[in-house]
Coordinates of C-alpha atoms in Angstrom, one line a residue:
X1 CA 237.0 144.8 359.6
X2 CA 233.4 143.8 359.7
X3 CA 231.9 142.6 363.2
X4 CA 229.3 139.7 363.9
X5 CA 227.7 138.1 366.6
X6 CA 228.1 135.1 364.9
X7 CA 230.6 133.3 362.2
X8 CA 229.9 129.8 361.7
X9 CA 232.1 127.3 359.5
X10 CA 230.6 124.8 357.4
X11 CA 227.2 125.6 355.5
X12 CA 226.1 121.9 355.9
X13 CA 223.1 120.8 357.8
X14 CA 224.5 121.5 361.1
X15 CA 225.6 124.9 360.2
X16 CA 222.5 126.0 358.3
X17 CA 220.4 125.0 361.1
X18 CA 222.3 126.8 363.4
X19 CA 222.2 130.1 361.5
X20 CA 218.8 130.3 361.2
X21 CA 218.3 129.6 364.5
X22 CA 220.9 132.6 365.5
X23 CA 218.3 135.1 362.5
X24 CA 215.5 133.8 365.1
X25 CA 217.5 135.7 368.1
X26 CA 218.3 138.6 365.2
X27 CA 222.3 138.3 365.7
X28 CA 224.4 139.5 363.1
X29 CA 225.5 136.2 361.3
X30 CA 228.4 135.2 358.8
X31 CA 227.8 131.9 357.2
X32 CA 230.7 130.6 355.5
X33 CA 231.0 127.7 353.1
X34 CA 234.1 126.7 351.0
X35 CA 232.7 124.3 348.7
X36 CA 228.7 123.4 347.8
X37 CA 226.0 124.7 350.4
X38 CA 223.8 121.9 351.9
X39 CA 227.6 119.8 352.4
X40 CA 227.3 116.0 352.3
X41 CA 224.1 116.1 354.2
X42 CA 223.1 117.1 350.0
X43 CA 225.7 116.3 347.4
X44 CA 227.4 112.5 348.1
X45 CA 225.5 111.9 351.2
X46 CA 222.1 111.7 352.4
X47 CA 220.1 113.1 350.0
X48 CA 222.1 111.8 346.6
X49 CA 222.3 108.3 348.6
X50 CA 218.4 107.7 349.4
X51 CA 217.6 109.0 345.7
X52 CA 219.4 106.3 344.8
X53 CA 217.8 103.9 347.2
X54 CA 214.5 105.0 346.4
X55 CA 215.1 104.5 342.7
X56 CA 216.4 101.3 343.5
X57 CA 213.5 100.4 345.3
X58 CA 210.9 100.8 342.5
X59 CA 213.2 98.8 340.3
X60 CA 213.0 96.1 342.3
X61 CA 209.3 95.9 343.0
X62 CA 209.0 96.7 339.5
X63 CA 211.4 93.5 338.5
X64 CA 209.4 91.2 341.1
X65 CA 206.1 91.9 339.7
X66 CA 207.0 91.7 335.8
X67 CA 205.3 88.6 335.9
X68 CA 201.8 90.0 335.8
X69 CA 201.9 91.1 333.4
X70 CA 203.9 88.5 331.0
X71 CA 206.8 91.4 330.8
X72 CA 210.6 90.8 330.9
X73 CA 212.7 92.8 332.8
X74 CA 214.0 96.2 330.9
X75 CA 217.6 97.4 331.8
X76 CA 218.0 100.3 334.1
X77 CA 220.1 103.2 332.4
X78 CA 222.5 104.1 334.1
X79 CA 222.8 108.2 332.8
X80 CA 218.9 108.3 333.0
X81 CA 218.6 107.5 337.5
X82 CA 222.2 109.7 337.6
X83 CA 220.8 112.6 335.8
X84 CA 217.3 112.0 338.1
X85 CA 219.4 111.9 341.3
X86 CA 221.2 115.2 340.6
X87 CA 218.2 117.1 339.8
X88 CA 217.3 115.8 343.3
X89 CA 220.2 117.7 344.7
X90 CA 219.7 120.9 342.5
X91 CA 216.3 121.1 343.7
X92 CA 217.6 120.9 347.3
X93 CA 220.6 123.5 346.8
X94 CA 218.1 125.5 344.9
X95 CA 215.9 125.3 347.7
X96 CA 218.1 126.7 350.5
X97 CA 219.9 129.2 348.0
X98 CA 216.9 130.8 347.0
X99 CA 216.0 130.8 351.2
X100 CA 219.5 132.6 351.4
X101 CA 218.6 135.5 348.6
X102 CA 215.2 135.8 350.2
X103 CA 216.7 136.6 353.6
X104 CA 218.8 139.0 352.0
X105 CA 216.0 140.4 350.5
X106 CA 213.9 140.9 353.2
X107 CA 213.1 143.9 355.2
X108 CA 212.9 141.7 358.6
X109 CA 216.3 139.7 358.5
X110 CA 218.2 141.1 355.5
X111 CA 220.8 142.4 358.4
X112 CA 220.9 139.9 360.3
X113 CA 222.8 137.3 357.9
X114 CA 225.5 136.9 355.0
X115 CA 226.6 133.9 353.4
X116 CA 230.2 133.9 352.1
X117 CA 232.1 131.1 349.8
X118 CA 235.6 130.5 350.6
X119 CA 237.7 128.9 353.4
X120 CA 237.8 130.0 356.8
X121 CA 240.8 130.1 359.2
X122 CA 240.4 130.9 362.7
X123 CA 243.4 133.2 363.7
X124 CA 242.6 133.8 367.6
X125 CA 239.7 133.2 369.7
X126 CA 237.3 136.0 367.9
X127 CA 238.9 136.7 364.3
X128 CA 238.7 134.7 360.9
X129 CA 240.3 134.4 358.2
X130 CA 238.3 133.6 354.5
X131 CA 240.5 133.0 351.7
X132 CA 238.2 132.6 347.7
X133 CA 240.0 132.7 344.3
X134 CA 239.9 136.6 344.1
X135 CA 240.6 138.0 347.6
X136 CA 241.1 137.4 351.6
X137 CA 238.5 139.1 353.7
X138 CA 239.1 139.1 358.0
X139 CA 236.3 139.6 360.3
X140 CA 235.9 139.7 364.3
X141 CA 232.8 137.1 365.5
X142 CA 232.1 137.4 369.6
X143 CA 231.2 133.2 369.1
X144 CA 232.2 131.1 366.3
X145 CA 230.5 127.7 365.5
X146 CA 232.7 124.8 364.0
X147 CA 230.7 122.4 361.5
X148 CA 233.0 121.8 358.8
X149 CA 231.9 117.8 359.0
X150 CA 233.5 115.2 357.6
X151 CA 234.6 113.0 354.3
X152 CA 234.7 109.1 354.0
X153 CA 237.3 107.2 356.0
X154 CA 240.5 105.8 354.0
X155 CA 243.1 103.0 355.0
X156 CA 246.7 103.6 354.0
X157 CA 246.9 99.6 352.3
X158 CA 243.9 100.4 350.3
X159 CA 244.9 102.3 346.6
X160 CA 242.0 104.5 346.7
X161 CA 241.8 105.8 343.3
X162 CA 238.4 107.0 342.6
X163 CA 238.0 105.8 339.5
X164 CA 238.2 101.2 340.1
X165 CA 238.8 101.6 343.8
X166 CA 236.0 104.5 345.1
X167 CA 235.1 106.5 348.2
X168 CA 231.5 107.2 348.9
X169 CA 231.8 110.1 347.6
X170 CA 232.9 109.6 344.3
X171 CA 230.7 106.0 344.1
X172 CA 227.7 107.9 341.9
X173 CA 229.7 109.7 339.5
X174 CA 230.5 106.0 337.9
X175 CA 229.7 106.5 334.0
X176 CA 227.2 103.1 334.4
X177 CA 226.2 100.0 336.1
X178 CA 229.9 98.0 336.9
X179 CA 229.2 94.3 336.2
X180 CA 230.2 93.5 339.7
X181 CA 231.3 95.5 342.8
X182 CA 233.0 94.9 346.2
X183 CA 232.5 96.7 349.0
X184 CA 234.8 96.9 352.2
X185 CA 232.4 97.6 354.9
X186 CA 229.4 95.9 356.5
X187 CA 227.9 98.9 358.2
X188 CA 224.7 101.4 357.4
X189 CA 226.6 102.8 354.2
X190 CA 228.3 99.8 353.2
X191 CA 224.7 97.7 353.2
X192 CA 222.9 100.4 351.8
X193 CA 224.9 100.9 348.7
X194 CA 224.9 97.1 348.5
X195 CA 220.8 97.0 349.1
X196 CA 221.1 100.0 346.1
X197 CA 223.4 98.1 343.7
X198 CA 221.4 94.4 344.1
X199 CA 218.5 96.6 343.5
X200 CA 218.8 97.9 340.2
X201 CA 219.8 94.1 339.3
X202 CA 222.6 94.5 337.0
X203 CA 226.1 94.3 339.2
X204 CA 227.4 91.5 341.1
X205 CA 227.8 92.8 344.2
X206 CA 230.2 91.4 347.5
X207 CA 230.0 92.9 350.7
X208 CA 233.4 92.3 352.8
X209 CA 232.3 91.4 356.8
X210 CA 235.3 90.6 359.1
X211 CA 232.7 89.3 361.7
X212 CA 230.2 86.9 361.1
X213 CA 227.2 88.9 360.5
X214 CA 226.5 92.1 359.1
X215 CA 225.6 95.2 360.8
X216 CA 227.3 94.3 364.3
X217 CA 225.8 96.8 366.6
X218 CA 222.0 95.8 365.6
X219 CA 220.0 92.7 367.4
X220 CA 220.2 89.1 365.5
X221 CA 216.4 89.2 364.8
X222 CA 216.7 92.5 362.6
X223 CA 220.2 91.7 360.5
X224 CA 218.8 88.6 359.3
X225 CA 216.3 90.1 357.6
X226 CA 218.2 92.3 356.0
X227 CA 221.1 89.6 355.3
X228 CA 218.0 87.0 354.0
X229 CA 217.2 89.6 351.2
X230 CA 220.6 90.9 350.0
X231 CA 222.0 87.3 349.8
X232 CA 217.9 86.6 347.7
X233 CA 219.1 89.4 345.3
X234 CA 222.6 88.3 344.5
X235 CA 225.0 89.6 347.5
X236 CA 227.6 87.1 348.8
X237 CA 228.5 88.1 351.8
X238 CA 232.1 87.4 352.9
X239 CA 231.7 86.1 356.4
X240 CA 234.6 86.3 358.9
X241 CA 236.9 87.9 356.5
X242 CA 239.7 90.0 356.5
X243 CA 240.9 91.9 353.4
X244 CA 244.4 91.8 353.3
X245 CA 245.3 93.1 349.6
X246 CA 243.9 95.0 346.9
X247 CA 244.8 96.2 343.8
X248 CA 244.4 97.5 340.3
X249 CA 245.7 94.9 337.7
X250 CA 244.6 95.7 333.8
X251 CA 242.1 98.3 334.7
X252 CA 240.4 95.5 337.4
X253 CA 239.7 95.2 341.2
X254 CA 242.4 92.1 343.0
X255 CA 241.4 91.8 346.1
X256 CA 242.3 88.8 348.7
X257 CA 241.0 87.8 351.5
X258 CA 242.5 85.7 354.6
X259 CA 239.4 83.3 356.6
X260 CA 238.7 82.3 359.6
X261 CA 239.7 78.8 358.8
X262 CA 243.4 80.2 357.7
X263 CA 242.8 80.0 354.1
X264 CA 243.2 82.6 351.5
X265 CA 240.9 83.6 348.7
X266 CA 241.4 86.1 345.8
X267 CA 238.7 87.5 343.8
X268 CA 238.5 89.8 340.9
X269 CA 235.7 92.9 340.6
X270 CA 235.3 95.6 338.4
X271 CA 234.8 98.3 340.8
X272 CA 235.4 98.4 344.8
X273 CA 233.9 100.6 347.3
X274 CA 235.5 101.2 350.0
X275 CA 233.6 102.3 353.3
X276 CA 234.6 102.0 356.6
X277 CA 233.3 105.3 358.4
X278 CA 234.1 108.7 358.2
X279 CA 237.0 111.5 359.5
X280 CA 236.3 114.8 360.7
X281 CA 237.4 118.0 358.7
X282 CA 239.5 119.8 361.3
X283 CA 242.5 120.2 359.2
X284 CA 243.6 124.3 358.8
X285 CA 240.2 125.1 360.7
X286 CA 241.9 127.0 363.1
X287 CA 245.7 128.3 363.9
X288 CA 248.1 126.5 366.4
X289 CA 247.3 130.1 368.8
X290 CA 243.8 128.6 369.4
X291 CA 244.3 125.7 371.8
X292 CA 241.0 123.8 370.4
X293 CA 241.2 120.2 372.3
X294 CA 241.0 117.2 370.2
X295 CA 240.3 113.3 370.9
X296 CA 240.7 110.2 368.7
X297 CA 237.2 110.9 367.0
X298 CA 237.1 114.7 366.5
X299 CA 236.9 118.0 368.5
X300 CA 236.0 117.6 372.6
X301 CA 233.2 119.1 373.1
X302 CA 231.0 118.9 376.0
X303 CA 227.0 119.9 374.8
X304 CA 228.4 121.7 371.7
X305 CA 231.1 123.6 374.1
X306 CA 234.8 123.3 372.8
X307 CA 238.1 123.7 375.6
X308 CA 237.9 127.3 374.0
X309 CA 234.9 129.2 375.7
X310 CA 233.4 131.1 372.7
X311 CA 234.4 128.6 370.2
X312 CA 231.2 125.4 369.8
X313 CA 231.8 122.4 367.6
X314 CA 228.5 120.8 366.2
X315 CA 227.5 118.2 363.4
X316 CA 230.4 115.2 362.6
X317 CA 233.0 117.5 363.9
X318 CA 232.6 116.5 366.8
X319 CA 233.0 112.7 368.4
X320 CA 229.0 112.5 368.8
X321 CA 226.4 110.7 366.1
X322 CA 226.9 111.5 362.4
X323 CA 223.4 112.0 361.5
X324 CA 222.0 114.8 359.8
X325 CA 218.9 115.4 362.4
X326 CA 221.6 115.1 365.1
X327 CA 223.6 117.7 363.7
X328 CA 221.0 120.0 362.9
X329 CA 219.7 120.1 366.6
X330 CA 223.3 120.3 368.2
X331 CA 223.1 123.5 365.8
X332 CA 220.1 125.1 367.2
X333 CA 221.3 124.2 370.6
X334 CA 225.1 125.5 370.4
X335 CA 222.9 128.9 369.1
X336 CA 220.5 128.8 372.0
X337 CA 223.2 128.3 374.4
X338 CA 225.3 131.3 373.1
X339 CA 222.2 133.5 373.2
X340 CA 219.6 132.0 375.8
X341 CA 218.7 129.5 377.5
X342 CA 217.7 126.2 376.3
X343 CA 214.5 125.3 377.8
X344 CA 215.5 121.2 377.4
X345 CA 218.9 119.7 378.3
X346 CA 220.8 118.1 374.6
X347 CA 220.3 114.1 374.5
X348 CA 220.4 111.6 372.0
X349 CA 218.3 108.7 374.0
X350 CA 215.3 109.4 371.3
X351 CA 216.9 110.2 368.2
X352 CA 215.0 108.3 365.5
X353 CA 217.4 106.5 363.0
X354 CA 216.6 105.2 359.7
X355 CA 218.7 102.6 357.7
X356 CA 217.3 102.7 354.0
X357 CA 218.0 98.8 353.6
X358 CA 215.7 95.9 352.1
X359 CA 213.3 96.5 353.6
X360 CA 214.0 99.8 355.9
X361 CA 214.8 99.7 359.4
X362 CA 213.6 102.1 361.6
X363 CA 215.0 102.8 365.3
X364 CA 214.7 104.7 368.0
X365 CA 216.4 104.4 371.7
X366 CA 217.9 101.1 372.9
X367 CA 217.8 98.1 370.6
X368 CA 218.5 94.5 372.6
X369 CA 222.2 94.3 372.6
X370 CA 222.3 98.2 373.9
X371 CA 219.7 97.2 376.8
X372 CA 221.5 94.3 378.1
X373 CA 224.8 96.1 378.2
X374 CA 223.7 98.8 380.2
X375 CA 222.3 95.8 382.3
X376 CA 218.6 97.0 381.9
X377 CA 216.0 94.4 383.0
X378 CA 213.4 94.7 380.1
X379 CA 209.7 93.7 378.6
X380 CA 209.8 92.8 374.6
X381 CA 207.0 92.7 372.4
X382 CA 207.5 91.5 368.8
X383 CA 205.1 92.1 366.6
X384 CA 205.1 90.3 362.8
X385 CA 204.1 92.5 359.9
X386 CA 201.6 89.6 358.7
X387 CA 199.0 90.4 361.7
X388 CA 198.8 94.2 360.3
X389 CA 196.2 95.0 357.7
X390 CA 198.0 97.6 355.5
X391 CA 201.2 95.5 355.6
X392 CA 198.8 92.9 353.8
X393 CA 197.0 95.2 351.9
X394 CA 200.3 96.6 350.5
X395 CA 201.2 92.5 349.4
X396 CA 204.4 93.5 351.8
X397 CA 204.5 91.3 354.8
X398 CA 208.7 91.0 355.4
X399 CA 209.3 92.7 359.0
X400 CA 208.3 93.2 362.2
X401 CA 208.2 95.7 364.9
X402 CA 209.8 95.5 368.7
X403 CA 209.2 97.5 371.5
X404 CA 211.5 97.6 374.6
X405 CA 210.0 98.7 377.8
X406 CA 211.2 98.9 381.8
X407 CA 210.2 95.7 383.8
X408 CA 208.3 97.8 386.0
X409 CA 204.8 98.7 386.7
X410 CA 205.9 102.3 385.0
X411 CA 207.3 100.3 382.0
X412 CA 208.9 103.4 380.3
X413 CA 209.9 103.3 376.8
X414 CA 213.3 102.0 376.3
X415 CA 213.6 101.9 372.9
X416 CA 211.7 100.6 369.2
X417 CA 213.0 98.8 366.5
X418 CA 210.9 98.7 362.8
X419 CA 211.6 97.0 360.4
X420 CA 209.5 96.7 357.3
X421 CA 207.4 98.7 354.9
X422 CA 207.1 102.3 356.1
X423 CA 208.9 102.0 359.1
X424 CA 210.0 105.9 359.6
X425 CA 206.5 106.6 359.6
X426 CA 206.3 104.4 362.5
X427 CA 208.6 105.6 364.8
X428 CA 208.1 108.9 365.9
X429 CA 205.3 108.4 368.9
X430 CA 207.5 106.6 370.8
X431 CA 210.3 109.3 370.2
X432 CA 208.1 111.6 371.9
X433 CA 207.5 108.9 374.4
X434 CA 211.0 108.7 375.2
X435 CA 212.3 112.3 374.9
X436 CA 209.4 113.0 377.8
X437 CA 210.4 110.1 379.9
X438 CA 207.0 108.5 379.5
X439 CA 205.3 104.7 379.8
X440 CA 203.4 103.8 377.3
X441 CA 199.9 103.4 378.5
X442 CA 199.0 106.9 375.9
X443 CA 199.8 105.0 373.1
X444 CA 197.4 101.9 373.8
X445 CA 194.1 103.9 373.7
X446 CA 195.6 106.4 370.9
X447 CA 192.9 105.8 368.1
X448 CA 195.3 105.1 364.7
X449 CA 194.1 105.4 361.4
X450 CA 193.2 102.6 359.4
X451 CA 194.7 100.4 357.9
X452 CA 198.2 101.9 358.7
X453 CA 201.5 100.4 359.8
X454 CA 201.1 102.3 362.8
X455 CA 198.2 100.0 363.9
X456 CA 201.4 97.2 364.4
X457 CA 202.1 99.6 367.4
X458 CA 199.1 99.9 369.2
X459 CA 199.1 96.2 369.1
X460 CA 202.6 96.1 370.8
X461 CA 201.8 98.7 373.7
X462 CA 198.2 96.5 374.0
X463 CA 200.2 93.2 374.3
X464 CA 202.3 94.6 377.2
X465 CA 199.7 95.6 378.8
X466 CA 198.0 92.1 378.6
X467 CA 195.2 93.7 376.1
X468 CA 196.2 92.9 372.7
X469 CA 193.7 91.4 370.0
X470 CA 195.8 88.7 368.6
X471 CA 197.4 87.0 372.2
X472 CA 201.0 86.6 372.9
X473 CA 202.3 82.9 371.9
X474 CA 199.8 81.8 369.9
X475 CA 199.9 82.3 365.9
X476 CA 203.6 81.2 365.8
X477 CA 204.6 83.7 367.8
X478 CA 203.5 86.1 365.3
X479 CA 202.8 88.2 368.7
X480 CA 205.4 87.1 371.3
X481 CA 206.0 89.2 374.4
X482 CA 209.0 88.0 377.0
X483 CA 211.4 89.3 379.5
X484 CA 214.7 89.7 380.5
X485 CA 216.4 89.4 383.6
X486 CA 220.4 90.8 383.6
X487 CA 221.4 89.1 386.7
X488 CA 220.4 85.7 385.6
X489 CA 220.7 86.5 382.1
X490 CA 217.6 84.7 381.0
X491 CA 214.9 85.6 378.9
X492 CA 211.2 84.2 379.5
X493 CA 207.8 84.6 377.8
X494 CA 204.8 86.4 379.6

């Protein structure tokens, strides 16, 4: 029986992180995967999804500029962005294989890890099981790391089929464009596969939203941006609806609807989507002698720590964010927790989001609605795209930028919110900000590069600080700085 330091199951984000972070403390490592290395966080997830959103995005601007140049607009082949986005994904797999083989190869850390394909099984606390197609191999690990991660969501009154009615998973291996699409979800991945579909400009697309606006957990100002464009490039939006049946009749999509007003409403598509979150992969992990603790949402873990003391649980496993940057550094820290000491405690206050929409939303920290629930009193500052040079310069004015601070004389960074052209380039100072509990006086001064989004920034911080070029108020409220007080629950310009 082979010994390791180390066995960790799932060769995902999470799990690859954490294994190289275990070759950096030079502990014998088993990596295990039972289906493609890189998991969704390559194939049918972030990667595949924001190739497609990218090669949306130049067929749009491509389509709203056609009249320059006296062209009419070409149709998007449907096999030729397919075949582009899974070259995409090859070159990432490729990427990390070839990373694997040179580890092997190498004189430094050739012992320190091997990578296995199969499924893995945890017996008792320190042995595992790995079933392939040709043989079963069982090895001791002192610490084992769970990150098996997840697969879409699926309702029991919904005939997923994967062929008219389609996870996310199985939404890009469509042999072309559908003529019209429904999609049962109105969060990140059900607006960015609509903001995807409206893009390339040939399917009807419907996105299903049993509240009355889209994206529920975001502020009003930033989801009517995004709703303005999708409903400007064909989405209807079903407001206030609830999807009581669908169905396959003569190869089509039936689905119905009840209203708010107590009407019903049936529509036909040609395709259906169907996404409504996702379910952790727990199932035959481990045997019924390993007492793991589980909640409603996945393993309970505490910092990466399962009920079982040498067993961790990292990436979507677990009941914390499903984000590939959130998974990767839960895996570097279950690692530096088995074998040292981390230096900083885990948090998640300044993880920086990105919601590959029309136009992209970046985010970092508290948005509005988060800030007034935890009863923060708070300084705003908006901030319109059309005062920022490169936002003009790129003919791109849609967005703006906010920036939450404490209503203090410290006024620490609560949180940011971009949304616009280039926001992810945008949001990372104030990350940092956050992450070292900081106010934001270093980023007024900070000498940006022009012209650059990030200018829009500098302009925020100055305008808190009673400083800005372009004054609070005036300009429509292009810059527009205010308060908020949670025991009166008012807000009030400054």
């Amino acid at each position: 029986m082979k010994k390791y330091d180390l066995a960790i199951i799932g060769a995902g984000p999470s799990g690859y992180a954490a294994a190289m972070r275990a070759v950096d403390f030079r502990k014998k490592t088993l990596l295990v995967e039972k289906q493609t290395l890189g998991g969704a966080g390559i194939t049918n997830g972030a990667l595949s999804s924001k190739t497609w959103w990218e090669l949306s995005r130049d067929m749009l601007a491509f389509r709203r500029n056609l009249s320059r140049y006296g062209m009419q607009s070409p149709a998007t082949i449907w096999k030729e962005i397919q075949q582009e986005v899974n070259l995409a994904v090859k070159e990432r797999i490729h990427l990390l294989q070839h990373h694997l083989d040179c580890l092997r190869d190498s004189p430094t850390y050739s012992q320190y890890l091997d990578y296995q394909t199969g499924t893995a099984e945890i017996v008792d606390e320190n042995t595992i099981k790995i079933t392939n197609d040709e043989e079963t191999d069982v090895v001791h690990a002192e610490y084992i790391v769970i990150a098996s991660g997840s697969r879409p969501r699926t309702l029991p009154h919904l005939p997923i089929d994967e062929e008219h009615i389609l996870s996310s998973d199985t939404i890009e291996h469509m042999t072309d464009f559908p003529k019209s699409l429904v999609i049962v979800g109105a969060g990140v991945v059900g607006c960015e596969y609509a903001t995807i579909f409206s893009g390339f400009g040939q399917t009807k697309v419907f996105l299903i939203d049993k509240g009355d606006s889209i994206l529920p957990f975001e502020d009003a100002d930033v989801v009517a941006v995004i709703e303005k464009n999708l409903e400007e490039q064909g989405v209807h939006i079903h407001r206030n609806s609830t999807l009581t049946k669908m169905e396959i009749v003569n190869g089509k999509v039936m689905y119905e609807l009840a209203l708010s007003d107590g009407r019903t409403e049936t529509f036909e598509v040609e395709k259906a989507l169907v996404s409504v979150g996702r379910v952790p992969n727990y199932e035959k992990i481990w045997s019924d002698a390993v007492p793991i603790k589980m909640n409603l949402r996945g393993i309970e873990d505490h910092d990466t720590n399962t009920s079982i003391k040498n067993i961790f649980a990292i990436g979507d496993i677990t009941a914390d964010i499903n984000l590939v940057n959130v998974g990767e550094l839960e895996g570097r820290y279950a690692v530096e927790k088995i074998f040292s000491h981390p230096t900083k405690k885990l948090v998640y206050e300044n993880i920086s989001t990105i919601m590959f929409l029309n136009p992209e939303v970046a985010g970092v920290g508290l948005n509005e609605k988060m800030a007034k629930e935890k009863g923060y009193n708070y300084k705003a500052v908006t901030v319109d795209y059309t005062t920022i040079p490169r936002a003009i310069a790129k003919r791109n004015t849609q967005g703006f930028i906010k920036l939450l601070v404490t209503n203090d004389d410290e006024m620490k960074v609560l949180g940011m919110r971009v949304v616009g052209e280039q926001a992810s380039s945008a949001i990372q100072a104030v990350a940092l900000l956050i992450s070292m509990n900081k106010g934001i006086e270093e980023l007024a001064e900070c000498v940006h590069p022009h012209p650059s989004i990030t200018e829009g920034i500098q302009e925020s911080v100055r305008a808190l600080l009673g400083k800005s070029i372009l004054k609070s108020g005036l300009l429509n409220n292009k810059v527009n700085c205010y308060c908020y007080d949670c025991e009166r629950g008012e807000i009030e310009s400054f």
